[in-house]
mmCIF file of C-alpha atoms and ligand atoms in Angstrom:
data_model
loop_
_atom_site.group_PDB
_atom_site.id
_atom_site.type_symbol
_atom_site.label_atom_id
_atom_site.label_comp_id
_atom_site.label_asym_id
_atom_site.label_seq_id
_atom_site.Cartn_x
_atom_site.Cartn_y
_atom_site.Cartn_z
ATOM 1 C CA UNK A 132 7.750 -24.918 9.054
ATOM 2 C CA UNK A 133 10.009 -21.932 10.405
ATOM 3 C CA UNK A 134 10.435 -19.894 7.491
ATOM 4 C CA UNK A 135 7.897 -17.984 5.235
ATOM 5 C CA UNK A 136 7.590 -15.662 2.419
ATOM 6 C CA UNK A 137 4.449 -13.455 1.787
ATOM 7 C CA UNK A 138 3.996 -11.532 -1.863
ATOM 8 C CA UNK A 139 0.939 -9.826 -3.503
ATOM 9 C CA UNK A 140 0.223 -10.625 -7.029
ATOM 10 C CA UNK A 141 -1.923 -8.965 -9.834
ATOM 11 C CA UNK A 142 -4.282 -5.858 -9.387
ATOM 12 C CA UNK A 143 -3.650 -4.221 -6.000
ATOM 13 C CA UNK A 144 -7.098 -4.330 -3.700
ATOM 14 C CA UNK A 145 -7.783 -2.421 -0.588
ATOM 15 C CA UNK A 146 -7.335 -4.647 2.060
ATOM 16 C CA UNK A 147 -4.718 -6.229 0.547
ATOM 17 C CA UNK A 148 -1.972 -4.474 3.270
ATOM 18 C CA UNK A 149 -4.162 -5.847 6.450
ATOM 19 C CA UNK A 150 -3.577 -9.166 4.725
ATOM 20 C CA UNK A 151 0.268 -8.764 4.584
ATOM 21 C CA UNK A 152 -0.330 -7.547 8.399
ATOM 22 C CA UNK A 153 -1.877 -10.697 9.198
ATOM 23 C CA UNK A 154 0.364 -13.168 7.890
ATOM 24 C CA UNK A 155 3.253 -11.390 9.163
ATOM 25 C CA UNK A 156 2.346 -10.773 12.667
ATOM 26 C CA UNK A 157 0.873 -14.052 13.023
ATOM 27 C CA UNK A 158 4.097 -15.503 11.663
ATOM 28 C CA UNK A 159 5.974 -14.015 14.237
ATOM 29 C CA UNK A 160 3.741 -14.912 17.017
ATOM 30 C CA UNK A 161 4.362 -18.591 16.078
ATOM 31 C CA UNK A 162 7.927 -18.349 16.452
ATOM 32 C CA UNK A 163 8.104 -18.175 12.625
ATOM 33 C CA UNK A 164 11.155 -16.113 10.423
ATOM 34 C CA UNK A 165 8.558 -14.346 7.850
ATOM 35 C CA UNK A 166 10.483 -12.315 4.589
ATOM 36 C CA UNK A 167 8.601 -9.984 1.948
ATOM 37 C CA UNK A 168 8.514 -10.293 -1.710
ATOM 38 C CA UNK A 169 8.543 -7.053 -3.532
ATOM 39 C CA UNK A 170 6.498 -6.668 -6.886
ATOM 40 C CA UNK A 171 4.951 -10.254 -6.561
ATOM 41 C CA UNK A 172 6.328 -13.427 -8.899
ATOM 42 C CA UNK A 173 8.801 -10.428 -10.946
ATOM 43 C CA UNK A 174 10.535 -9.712 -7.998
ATOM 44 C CA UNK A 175 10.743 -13.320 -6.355
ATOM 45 C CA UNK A 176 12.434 -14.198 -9.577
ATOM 46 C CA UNK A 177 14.679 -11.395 -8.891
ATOM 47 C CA UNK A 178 15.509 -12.311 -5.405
ATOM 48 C CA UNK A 179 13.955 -9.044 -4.335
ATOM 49 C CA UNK A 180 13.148 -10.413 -0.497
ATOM 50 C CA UNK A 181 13.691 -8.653 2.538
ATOM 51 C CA UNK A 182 13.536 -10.047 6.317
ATOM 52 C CA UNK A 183 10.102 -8.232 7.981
ATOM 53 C CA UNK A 184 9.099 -8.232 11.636
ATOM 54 C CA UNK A 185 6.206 -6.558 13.881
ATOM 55 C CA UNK A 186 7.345 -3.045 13.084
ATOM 56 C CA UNK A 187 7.273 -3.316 9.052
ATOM 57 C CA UNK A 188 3.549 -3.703 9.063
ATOM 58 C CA UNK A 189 3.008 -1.150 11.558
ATOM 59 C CA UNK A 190 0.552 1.961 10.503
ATOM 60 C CA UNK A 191 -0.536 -0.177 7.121
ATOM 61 C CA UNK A 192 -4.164 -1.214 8.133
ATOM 62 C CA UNK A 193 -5.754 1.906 7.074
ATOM 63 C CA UNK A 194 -4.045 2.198 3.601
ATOM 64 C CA UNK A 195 -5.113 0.870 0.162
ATOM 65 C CA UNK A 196 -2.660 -0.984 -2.113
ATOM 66 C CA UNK A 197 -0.048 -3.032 -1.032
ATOM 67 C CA UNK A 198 3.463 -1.997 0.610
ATOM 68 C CA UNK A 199 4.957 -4.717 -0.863
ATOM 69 C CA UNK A 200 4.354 -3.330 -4.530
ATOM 70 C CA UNK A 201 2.882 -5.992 -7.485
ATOM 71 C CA UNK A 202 3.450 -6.584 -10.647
ATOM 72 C CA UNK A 203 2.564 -9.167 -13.931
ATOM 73 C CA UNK A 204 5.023 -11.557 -14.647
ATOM 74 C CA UNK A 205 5.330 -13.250 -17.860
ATOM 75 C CA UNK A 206 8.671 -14.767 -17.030
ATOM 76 C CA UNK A 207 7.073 -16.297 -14.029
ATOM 77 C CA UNK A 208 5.405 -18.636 -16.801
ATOM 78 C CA UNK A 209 7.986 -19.556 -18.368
ATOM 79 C CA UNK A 210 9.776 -23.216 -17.260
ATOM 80 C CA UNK A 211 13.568 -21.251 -16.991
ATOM 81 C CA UNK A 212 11.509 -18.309 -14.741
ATOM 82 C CA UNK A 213 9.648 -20.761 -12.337
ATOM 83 C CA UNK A 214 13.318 -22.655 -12.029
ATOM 84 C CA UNK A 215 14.827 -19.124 -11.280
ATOM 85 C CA UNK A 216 11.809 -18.891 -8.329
ATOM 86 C CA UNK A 217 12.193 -22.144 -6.776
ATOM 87 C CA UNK A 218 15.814 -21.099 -6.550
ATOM 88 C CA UNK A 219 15.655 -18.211 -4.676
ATOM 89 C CA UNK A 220 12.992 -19.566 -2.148
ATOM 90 C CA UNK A 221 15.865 -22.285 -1.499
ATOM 91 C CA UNK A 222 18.777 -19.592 -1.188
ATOM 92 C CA UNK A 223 16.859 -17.671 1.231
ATOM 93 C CA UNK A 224 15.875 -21.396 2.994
ATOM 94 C CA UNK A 225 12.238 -20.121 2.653
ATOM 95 C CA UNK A 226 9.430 -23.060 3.084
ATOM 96 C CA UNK A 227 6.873 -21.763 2.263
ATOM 97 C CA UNK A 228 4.687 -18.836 0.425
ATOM 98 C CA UNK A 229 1.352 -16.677 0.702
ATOM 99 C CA UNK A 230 0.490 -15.254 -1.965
ATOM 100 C CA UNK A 231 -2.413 -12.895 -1.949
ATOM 101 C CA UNK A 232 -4.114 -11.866 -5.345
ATOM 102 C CA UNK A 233 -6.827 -12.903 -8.124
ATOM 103 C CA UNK A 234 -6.988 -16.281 -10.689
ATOM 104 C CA UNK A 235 -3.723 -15.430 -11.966
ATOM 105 C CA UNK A 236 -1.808 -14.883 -9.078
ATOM 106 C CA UNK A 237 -3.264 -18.738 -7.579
ATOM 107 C CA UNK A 238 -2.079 -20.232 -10.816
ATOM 108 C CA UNK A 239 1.480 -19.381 -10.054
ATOM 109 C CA UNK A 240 0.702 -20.701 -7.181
ATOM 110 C CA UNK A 241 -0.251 -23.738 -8.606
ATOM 111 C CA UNK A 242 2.690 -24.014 -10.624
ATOM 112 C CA UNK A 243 4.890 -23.627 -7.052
ATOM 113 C CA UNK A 244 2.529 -26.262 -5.514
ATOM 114 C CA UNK A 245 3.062 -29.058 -8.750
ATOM 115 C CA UNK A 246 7.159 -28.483 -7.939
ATOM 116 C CA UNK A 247 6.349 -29.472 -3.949
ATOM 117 C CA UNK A 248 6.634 -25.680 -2.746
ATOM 118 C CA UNK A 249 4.400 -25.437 -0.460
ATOM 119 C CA UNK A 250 2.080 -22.526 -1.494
ATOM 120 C CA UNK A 251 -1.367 -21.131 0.348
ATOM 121 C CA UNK A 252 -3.071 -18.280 -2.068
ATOM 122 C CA UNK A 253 -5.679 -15.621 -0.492
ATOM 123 C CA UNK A 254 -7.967 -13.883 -2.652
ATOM 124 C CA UNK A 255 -7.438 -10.638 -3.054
ATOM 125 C CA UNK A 256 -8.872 -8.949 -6.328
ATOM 126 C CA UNK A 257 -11.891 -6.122 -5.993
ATOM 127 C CA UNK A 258 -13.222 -8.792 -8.957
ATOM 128 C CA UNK A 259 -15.008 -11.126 -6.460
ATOM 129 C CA UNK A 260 -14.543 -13.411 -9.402
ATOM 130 C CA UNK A 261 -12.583 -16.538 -7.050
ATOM 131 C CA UNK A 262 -15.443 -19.091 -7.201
ATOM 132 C CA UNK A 263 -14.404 -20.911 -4.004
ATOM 133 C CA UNK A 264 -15.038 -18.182 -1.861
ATOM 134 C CA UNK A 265 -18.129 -15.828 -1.114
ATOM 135 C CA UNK A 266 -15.939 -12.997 -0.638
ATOM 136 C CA UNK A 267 -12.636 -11.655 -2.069
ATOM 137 C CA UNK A 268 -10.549 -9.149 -0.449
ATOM 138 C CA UNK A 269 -11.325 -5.453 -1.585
ATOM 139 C CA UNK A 270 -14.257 -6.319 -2.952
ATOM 140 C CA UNK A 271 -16.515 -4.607 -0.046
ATOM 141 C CA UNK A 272 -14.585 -1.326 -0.489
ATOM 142 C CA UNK A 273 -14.853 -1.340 -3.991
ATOM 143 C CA UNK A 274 -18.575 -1.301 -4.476
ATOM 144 C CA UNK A 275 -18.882 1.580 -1.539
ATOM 145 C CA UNK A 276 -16.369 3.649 -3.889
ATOM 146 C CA UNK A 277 -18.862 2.754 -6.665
ATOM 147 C CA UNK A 278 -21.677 3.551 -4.816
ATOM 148 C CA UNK A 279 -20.494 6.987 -3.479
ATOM 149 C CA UNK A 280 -19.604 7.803 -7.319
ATOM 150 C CA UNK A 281 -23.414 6.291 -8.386
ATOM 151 C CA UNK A 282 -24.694 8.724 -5.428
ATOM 152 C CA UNK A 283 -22.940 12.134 -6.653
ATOM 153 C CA UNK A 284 -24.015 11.003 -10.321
ATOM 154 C CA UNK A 285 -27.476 10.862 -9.392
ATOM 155 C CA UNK A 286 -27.279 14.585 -8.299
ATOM 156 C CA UNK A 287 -26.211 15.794 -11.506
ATOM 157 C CA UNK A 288 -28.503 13.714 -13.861
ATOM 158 C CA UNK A 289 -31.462 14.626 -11.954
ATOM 159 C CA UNK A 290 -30.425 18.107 -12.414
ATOM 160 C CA UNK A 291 -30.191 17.523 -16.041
ATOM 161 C CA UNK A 292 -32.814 14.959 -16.116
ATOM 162 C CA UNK A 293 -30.012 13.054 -18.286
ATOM 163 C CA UNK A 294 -29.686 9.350 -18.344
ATOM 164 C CA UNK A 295 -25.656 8.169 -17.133
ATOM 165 C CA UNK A 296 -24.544 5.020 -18.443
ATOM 166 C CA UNK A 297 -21.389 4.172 -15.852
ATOM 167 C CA UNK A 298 -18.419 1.621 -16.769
ATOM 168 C CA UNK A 299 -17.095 -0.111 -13.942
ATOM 169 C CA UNK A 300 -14.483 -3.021 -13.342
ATOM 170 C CA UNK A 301 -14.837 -6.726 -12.802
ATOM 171 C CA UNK A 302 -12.988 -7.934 -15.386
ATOM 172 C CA UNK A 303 -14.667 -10.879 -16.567
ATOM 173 C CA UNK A 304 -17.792 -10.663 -13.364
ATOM 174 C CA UNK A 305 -20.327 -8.099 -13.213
ATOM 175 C CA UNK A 306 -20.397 -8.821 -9.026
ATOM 176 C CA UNK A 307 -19.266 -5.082 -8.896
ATOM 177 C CA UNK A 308 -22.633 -4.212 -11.306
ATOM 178 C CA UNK A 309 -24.713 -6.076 -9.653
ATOM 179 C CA UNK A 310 -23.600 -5.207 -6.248
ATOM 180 C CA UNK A 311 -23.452 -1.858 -6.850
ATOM 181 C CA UNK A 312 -26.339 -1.585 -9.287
ATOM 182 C CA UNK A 313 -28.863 -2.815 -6.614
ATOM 183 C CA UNK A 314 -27.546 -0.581 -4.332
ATOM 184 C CA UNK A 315 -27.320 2.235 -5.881
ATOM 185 C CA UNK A 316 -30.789 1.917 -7.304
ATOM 186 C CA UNK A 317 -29.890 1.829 -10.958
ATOM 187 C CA UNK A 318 -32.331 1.710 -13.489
ATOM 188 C CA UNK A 319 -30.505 -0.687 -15.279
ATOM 189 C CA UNK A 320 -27.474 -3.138 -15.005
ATOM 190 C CA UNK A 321 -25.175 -5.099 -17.915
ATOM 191 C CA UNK A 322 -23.157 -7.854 -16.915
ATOM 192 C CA UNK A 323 -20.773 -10.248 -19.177
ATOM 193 C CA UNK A 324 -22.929 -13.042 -17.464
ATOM 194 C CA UNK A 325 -26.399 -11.885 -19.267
ATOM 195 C CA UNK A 326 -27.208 -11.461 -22.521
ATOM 196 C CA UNK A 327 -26.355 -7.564 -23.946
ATOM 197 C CA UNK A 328 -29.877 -6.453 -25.051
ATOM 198 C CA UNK A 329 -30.086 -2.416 -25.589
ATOM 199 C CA UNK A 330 -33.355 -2.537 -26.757
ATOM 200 C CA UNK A 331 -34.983 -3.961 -23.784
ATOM 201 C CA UNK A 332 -33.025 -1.453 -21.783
ATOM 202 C CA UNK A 333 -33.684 1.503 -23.808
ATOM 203 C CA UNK A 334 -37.827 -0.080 -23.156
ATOM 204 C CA UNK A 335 -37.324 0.084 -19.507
ATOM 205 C CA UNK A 336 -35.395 4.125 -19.736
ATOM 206 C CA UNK A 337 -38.637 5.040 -21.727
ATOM 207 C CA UNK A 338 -41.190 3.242 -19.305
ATOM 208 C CA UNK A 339 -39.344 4.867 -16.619
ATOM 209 C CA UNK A 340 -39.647 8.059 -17.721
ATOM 210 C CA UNK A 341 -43.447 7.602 -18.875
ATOM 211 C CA UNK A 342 -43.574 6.369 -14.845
ATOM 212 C CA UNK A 343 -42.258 9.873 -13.590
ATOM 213 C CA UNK A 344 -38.201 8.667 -13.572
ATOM 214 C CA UNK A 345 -37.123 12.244 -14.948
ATOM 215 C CA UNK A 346 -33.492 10.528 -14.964
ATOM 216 C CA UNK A 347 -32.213 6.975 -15.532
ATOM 217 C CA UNK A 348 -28.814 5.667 -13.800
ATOM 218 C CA UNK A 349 -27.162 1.967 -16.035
ATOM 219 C CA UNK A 350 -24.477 0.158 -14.347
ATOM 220 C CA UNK A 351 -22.124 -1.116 -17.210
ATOM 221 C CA UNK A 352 -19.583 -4.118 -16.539
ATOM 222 C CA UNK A 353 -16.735 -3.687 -18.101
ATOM 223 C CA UNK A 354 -17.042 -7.096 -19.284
ATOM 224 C CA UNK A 355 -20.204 -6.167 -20.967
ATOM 225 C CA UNK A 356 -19.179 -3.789 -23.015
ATOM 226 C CA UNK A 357 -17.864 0.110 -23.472
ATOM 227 C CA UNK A 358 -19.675 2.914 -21.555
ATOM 228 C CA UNK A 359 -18.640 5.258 -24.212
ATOM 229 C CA UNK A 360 -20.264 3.081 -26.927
ATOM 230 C CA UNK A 361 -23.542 2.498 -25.759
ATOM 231 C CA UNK A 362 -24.022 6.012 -24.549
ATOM 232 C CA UNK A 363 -24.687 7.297 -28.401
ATOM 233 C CA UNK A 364 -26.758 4.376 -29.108
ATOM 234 C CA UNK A 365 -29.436 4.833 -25.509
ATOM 235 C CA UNK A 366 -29.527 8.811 -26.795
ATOM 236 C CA UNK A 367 -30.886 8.002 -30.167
ATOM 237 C CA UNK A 368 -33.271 5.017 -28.947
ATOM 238 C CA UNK A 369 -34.699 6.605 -26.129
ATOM 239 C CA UNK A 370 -34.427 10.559 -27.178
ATOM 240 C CA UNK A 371 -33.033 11.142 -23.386
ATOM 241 C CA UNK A 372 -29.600 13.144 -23.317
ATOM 242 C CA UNK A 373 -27.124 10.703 -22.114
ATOM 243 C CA UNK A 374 -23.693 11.014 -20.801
ATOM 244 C CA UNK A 375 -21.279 7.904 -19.984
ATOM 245 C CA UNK A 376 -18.612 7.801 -16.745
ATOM 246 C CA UNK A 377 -15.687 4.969 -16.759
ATOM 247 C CA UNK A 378 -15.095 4.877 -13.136
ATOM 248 C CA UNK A 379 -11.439 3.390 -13.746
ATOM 249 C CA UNK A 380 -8.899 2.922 -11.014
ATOM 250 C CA UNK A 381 -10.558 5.061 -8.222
ATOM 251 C CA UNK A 382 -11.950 1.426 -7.876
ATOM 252 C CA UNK A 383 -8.567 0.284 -7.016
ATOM 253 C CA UNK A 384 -8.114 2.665 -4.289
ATOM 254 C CA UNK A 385 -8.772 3.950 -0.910
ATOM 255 C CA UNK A 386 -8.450 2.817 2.943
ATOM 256 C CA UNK A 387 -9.940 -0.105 3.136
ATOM 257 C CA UNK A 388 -13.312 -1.073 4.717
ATOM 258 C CA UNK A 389 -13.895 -2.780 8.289
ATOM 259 C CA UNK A 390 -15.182 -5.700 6.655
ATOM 260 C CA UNK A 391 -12.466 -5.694 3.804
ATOM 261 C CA UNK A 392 -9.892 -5.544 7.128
ATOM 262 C CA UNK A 393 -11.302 -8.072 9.753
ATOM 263 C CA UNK A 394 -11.506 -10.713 5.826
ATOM 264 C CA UNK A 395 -8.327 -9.929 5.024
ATOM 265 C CA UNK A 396 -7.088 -10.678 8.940
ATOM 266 C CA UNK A 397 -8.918 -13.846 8.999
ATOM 267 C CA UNK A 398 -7.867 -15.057 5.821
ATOM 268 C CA UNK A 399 -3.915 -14.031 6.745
ATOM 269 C CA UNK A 400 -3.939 -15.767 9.634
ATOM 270 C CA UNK A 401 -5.546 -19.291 8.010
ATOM 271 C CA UNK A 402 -3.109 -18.925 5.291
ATOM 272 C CA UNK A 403 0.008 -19.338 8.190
ATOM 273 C CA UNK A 404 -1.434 -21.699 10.324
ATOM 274 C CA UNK A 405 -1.895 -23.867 6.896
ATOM 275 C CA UNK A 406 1.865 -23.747 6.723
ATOM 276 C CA UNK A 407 2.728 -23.753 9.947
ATOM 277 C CA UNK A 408 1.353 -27.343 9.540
ATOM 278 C CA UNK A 409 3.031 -27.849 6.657
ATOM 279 C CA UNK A 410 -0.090 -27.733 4.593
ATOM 280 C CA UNK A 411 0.558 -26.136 0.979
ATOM 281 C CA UNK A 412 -1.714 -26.047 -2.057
ATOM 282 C CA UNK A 413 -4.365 -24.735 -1.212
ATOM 283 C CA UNK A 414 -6.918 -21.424 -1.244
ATOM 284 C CA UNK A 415 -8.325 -19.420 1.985
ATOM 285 C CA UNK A 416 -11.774 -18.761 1.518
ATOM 286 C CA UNK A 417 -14.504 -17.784 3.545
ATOM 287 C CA UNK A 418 -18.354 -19.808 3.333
ATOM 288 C CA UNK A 419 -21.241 -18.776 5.224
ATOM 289 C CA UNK A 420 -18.423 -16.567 7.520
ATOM 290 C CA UNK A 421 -16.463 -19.297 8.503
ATOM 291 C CA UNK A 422 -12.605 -19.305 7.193
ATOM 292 C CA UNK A 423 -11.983 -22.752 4.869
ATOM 293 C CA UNK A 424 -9.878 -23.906 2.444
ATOM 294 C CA UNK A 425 -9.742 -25.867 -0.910
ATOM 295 C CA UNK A 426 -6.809 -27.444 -3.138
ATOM 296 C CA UNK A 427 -6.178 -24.908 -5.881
ATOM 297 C CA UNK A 428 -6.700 -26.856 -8.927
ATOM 298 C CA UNK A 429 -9.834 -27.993 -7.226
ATOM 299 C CA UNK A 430 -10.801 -24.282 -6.516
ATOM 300 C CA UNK A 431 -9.413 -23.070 -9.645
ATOM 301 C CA UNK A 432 -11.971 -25.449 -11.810
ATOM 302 C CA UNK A 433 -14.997 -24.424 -9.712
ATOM 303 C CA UNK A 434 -17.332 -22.652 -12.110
ATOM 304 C CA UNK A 435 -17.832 -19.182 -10.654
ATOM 305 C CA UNK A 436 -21.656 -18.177 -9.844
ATOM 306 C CA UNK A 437 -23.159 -15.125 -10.365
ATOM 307 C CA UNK A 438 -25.761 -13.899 -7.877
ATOM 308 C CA UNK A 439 -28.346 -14.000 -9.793
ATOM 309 C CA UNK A 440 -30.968 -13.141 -6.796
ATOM 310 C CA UNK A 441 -29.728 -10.242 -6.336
ATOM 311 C CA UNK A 442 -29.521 -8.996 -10.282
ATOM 312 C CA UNK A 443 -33.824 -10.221 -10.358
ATOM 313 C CA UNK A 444 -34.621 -8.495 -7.066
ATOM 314 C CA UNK A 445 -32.363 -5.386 -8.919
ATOM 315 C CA UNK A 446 -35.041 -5.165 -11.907
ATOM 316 C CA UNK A 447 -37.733 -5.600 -9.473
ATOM 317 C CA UNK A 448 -37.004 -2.648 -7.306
ATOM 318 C CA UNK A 449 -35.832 -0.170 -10.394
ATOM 319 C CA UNK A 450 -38.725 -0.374 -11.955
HETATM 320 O O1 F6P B 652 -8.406 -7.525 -11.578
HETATM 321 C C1 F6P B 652 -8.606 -6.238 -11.049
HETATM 322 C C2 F6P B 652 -8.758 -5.254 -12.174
HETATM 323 O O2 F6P B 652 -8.966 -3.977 -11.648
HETATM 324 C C3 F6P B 652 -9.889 -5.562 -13.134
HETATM 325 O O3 F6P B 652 -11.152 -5.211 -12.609
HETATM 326 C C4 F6P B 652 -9.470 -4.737 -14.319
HETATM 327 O O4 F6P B 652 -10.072 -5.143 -15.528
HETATM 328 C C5 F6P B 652 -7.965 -4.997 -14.347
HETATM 329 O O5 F6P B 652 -7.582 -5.229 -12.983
HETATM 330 C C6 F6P B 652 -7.136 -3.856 -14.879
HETATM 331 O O6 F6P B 652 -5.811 -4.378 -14.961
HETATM 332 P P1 F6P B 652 -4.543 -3.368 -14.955
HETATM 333 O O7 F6P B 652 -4.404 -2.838 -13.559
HETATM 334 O O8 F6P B 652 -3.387 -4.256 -15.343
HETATM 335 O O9 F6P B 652 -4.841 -2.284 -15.964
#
């Protein structure tokens, strides 16, 4: 294969620009003609692919998003859209595609793959929701954004001896909650993946305080429910002033972590050699550290896990 394309799909993650790095200059040091897709499957459909060398991804490691823009695409679903796709990949004689981004992203991918494009996704989405991989790209950054915001928030409701019920992202996962929950020291955590049970939370606020805990910190999923619901409904139950943050799209942000950076490398660089060898349809992950792959309808039915060591040893150690 001598020609390849490289887009970025769906939510933009930090991490996701060392990625594009990766895939380009590893491209090029395999002898390889390597274009970039602007705003992900929206712009492939609109031909909106430019030639990129050594020099495009040059000064990109450190910063967040993705220099190659992304976007939804609805059309992209649609039979007359993916025909449109597979159209301009052949114009441009391109072979084959990377495409970096979350569940979504890989079953566009998929699509591609069915029509014999060969397509290689890498997971990038702060989610950590891609069950075929311990790791998604962005993820690491993420929950150190969440924890410096848990940190600062712990300064002001000590000071008010409040309790702060914070919302953050994960879509349908609470692997940013949990991860963030644990080490942030929370006093409690909600995920989608648990049942949503206020009064044993408001129990454990109200033995915390009778333990000395002037102040109570709750990690909310956003997949678990509304910050700004629940925060009415802990103040009445447990009699504590409480205030509720929605973290947002700081999440989204940021220059990227080392580990975020050398993942997103690694991953880049499977993804090409996959199609330098002609290999399509499948999904970079990474298991016990080591770079692998998996067929994407295979990786796309694996039921995702949540880590549910970590969210026990959580309620242990916030007691
Ligand atoms: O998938 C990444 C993510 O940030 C989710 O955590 C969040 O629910 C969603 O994207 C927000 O989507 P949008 O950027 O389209 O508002």
């Amino acid at each position: 294969m001598k020609k390849i394309a490289v887009l970025t799909s769906g939510g933009d993650a930090p991490g996701m620009n060392a990625a594009i790095r990766a895939v380009v200059r590893t491209a090029v040091f395999k002898g390889m003609e390597v274009y970039g897709v602007r705003r992900g499957f929206h712009g492939l459909i609109k031909g909106e692919i430019e030639h990129m060398d050594v020099k495009s991804v040059g000064e990109i490691l450190h910063r967040g998003g993705t220099i190659l823009n992304t976007a939804r695409s609805d059309q992209f679903k649609t039979e007359e859209g993916m025909g449109k796709a597979l159209n301009i990949l052949r114009v441009f004689g391109i072979e084959g595609l990377v495409v970096i981004g979350g569940d979504g992203s890989f079953r566009g991918a998929l699509d591609l793959s069915e029509r014999g494009f060969p397509t290689v996704g890498v997971p990038g989405t702060i989610d950590n929701d891609i069950a075929c991989t311990e790791q998604t790209i962005g993820f690491d950054t993420a929950i150190n954004t969440v924890l410096e915001a848990i940190n600062k928030i712990r300064d002001t409701v000590s000071s008010h001896e409040r309790t702060n019920i914070i919302e953050v992202m994960g879509r349908d996962a609470g692997d940013i909650a949990i991860y963030t929950g644990m080490a942030g020291g929370a006093e409690g955590i909600l995920i989608p993946e648990m049942p949503l049970n206020i009064d044993n939370l408001c129990r454990r606020i109200i033995e915390g305080r009778n333990r000395g805990k002037s102040s109570s910190i709750i990690i909310l999923a956003e997949g678990a429910g509304k910050a700004m619901e629940l925060e009415r409904i802990i103040e009445e139950k447990t009699g504590m002033e409480t205030r509720a943050t929605v973290l947002g799209y700081i999440q989204r942000g940021g220059s990227p972590s080392a580990a975020d950076i050398i993942l997103a490398s690694r991953m880049g660089y499977h993804a090409v050699e996959l199609l330098e060898n002609n290999i399509g349809n499948r999904i970079v992950a990474i298991r016990e550290n080591r770079i692998v792959d998996f067929d994407i309808k295979e990786a796309l039915s694996m039921p995702k896990k949540f880590n549910q060591e970590l969210y026990d040893l959580a309620q242990v150690l916030s007691i």
